[in-house]
Short mmCIF file of N, CA and C in Angstrom, two decimals:
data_model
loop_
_atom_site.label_atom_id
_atom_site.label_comp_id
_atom_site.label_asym_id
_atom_site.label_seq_id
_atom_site.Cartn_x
_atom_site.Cartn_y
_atom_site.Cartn_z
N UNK A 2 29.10 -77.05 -154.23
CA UNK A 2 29.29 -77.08 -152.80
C UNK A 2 30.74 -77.43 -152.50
N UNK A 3 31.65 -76.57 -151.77
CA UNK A 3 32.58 -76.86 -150.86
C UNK A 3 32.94 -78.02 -150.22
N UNK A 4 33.79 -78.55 -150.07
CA UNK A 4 34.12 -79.73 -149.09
C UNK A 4 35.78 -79.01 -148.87
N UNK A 5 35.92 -80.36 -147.71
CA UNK A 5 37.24 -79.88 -146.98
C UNK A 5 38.29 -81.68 -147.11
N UNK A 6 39.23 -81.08 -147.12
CA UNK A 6 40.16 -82.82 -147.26
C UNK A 6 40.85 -82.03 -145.87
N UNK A 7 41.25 -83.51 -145.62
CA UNK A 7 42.07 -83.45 -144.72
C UNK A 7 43.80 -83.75 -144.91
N UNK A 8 44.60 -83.48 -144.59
CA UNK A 8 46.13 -83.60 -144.73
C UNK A 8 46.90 -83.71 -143.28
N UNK A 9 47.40 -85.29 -143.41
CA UNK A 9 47.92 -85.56 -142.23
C UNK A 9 49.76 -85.85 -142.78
N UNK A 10 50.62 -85.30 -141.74
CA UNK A 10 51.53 -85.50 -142.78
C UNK A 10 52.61 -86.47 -141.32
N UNK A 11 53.60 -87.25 -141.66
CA UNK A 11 53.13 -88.46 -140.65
C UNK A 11 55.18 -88.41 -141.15
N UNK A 12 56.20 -88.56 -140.14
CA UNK A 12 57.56 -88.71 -140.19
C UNK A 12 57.92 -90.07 -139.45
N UNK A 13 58.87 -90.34 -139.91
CA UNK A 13 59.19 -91.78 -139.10
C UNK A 13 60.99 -91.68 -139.64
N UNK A 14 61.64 -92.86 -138.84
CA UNK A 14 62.90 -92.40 -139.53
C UNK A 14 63.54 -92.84 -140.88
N UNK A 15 62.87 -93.50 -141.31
CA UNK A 15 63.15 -93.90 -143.24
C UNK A 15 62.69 -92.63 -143.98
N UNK A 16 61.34 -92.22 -144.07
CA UNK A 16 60.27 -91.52 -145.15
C UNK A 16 59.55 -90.65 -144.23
N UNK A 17 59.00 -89.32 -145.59
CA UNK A 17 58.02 -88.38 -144.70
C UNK A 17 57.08 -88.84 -145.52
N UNK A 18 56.00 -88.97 -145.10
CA UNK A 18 54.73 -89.04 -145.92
C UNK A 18 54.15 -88.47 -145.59
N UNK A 19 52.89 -88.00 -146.43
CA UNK A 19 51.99 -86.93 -146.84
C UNK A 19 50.33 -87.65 -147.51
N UNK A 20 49.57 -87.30 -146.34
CA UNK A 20 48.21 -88.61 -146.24
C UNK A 20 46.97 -86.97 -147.02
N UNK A 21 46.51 -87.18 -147.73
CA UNK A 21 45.51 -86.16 -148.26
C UNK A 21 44.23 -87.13 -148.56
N UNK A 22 43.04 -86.94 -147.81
CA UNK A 22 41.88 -87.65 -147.93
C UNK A 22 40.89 -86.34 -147.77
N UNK A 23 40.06 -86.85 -149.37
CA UNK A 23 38.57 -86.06 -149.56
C UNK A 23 37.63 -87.45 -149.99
N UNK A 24 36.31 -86.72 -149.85
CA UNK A 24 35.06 -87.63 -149.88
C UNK A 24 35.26 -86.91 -151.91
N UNK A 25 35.00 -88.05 -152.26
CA UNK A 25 34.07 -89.15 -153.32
C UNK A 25 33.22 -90.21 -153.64
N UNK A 26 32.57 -89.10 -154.76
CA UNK A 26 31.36 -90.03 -154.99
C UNK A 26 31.15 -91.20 -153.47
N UNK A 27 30.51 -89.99 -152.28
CA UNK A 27 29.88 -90.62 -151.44
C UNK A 27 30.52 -91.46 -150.64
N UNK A 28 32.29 -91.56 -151.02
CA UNK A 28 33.32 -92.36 -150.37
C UNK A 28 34.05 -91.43 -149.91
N UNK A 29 35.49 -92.19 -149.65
CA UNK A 29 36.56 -91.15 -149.13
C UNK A 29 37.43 -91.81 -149.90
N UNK A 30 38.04 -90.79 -150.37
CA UNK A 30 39.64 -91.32 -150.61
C UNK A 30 40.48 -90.83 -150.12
N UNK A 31 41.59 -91.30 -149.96
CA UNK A 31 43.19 -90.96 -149.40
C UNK A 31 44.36 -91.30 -150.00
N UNK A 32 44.95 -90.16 -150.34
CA UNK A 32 46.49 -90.71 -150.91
C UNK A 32 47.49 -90.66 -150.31
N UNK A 33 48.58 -91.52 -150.18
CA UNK A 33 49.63 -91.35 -149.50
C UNK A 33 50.98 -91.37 -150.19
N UNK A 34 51.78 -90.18 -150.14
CA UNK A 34 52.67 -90.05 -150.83
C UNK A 34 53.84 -90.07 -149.83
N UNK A 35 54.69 -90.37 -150.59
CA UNK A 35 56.11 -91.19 -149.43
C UNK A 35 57.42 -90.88 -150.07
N UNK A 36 58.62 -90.00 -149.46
CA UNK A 36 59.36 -89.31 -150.14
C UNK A 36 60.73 -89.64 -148.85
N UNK A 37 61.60 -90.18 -149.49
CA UNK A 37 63.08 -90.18 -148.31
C UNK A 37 63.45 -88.53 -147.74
N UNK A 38 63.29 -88.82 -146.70
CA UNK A 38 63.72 -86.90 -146.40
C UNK A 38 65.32 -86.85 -146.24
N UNK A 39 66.15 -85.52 -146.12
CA UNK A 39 67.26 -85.59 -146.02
C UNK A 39 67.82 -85.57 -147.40
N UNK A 40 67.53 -85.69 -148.78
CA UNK A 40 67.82 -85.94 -149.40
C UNK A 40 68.97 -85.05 -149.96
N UNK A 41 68.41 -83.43 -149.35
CA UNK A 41 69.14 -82.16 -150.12
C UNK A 41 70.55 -82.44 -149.43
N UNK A 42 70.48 -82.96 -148.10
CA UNK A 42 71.43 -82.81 -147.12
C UNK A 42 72.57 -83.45 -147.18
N UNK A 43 72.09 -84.97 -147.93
CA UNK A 43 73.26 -85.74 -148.05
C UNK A 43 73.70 -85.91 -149.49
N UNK A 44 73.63 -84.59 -150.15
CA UNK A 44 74.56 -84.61 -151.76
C UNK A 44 76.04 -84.33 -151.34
N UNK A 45 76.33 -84.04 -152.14
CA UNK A 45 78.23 -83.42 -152.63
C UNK A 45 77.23 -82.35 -152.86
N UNK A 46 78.47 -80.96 -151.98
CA UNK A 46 78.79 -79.87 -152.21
C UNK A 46 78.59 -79.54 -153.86
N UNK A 47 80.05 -80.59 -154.12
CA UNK A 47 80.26 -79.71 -155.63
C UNK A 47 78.58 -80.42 -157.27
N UNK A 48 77.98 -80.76 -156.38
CA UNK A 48 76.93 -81.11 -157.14
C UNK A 48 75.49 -79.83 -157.11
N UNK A 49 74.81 -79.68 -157.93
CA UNK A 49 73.69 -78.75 -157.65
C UNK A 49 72.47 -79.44 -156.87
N UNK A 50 71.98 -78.54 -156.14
CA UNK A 50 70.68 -79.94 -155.28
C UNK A 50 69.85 -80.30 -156.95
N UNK A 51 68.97 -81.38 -156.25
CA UNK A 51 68.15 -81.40 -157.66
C UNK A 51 66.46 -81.17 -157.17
N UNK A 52 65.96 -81.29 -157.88
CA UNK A 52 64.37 -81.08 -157.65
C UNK A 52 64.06 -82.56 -156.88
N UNK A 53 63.32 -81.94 -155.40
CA UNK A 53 62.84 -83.24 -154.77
C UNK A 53 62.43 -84.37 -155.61
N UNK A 54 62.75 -85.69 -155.49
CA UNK A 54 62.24 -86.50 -156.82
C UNK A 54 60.73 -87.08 -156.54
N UNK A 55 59.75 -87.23 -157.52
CA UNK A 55 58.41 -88.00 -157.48
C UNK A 55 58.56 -88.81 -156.37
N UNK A 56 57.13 -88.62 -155.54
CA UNK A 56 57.17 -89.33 -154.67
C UNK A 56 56.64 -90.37 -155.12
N UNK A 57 56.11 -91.67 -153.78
CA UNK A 57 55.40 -92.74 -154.63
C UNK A 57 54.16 -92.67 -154.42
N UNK A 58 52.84 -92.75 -154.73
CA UNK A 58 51.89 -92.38 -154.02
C UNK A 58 51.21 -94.00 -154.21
N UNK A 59 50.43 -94.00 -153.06
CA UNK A 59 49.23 -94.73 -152.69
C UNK A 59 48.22 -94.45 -152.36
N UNK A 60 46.65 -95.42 -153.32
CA UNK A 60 45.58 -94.89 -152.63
C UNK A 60 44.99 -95.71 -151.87
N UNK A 61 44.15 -94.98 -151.03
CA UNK A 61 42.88 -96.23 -150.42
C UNK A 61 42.09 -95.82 -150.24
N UNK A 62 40.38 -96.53 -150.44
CA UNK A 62 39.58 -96.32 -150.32
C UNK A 62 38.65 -96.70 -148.68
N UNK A 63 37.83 -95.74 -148.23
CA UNK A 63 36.75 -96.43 -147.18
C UNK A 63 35.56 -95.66 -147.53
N UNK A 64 34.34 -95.97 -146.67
CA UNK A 64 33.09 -95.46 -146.65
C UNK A 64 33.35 -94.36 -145.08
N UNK A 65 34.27 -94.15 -144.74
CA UNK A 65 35.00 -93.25 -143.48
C UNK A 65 35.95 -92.38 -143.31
N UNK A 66 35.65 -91.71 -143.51
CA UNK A 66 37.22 -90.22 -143.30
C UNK A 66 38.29 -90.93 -142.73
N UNK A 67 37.75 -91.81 -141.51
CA UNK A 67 38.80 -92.20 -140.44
C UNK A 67 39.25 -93.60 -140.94
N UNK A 68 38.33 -94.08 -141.85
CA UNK A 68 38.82 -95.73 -142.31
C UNK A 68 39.61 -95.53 -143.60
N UNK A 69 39.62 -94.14 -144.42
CA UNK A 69 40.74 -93.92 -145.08
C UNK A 69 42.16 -93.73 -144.21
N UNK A 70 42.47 -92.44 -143.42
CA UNK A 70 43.14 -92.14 -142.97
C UNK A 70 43.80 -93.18 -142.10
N UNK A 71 42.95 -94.34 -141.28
CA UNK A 71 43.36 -95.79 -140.81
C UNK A 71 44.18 -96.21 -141.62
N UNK A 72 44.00 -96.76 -143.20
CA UNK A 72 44.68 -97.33 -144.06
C UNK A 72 45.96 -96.88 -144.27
N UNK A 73 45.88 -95.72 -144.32
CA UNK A 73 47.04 -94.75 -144.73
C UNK A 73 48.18 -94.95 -143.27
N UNK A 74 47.45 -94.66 -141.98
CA UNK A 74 48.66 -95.12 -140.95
C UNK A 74 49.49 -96.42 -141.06
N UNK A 75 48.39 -97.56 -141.17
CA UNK A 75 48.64 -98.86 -141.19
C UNK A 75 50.22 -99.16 -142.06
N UNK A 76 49.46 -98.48 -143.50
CA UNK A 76 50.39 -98.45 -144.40
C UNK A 76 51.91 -97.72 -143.97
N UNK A 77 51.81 -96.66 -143.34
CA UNK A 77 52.98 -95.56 -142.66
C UNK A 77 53.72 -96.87 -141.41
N UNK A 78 53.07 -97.15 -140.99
CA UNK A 78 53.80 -98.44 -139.70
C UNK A 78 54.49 -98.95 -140.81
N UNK A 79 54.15 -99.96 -141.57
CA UNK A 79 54.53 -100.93 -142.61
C UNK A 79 55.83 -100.76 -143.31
N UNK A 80 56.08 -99.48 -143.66
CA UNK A 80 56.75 -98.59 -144.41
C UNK A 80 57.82 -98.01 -143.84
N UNK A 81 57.47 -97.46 -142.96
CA UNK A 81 58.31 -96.54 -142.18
C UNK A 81 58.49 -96.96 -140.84
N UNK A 82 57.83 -97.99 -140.32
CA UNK A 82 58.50 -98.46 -138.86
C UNK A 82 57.64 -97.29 -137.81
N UNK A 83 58.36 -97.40 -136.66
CA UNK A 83 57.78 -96.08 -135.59
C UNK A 83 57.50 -94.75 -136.17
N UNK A 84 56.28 -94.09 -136.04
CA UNK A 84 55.89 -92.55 -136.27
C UNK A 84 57.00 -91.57 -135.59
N UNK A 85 57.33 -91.20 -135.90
CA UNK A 85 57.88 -89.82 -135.06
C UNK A 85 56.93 -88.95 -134.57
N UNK A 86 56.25 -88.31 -135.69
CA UNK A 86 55.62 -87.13 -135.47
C UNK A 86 54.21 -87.55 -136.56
N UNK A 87 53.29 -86.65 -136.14
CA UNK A 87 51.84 -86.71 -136.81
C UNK A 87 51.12 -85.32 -136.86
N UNK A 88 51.35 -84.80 -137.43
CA UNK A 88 50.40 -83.22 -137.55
C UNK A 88 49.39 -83.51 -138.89
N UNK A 89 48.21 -83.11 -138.12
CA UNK A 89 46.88 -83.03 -139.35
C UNK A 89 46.41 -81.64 -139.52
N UNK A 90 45.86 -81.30 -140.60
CA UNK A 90 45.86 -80.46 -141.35
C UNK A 90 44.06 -79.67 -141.76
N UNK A 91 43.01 -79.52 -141.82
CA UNK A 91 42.27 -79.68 -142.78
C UNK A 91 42.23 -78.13 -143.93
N UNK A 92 41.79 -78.73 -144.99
CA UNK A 92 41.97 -77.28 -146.42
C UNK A 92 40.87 -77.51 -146.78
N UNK A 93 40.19 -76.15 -147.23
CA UNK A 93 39.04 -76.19 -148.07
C UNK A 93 39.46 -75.89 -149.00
N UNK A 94 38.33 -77.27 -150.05
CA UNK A 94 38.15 -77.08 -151.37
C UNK A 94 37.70 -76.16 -152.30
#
């Protein structure tokens, strides 16, 4: 059987992060991955860009789509200060 995650991807002015929550084993999980944006922008010319680097990821668990995705904002305030922007996403599995 199919399921669907959801992908909320959440800007502020430090970090972009990237919130992906699917149900497990009867839970939800959510990861949040957190990456400095701007990065390509502020090299030297005479340097080659490099491959975006590993982001950091975090998980959290709830018994709630929305009490994952909660965690994951909470965490985005914490982190990143004021939201800018918030676009959600959902993908089937």
């Amino acid at each position: 059987m199919s399921g669907t995650s959801v992908v909320v991807q959440y800007l502020s002015r430090r970090y972009c992060f990237t919130a992906v929550c699917t149900r497990k084993d009867g839970n939800y999980e959510a990861t949040l991955a957190r990456r400095s944006p701007g990065l390509a922008q502020s090299r030297k010319k005479s340097s080659p860009p490099s491959v975006t680097p590993l982001a950091e990821v975090e998980t959290f668990h709830s018994t709630s789509q929305v009490g994952a995705l909660l965690a994951c904002r909470r965490r985005v305030l914490e982190l990143g200060g004021e939201t800018l922007s918030e676009i959600s996403t959902e993908q089937d599995d």
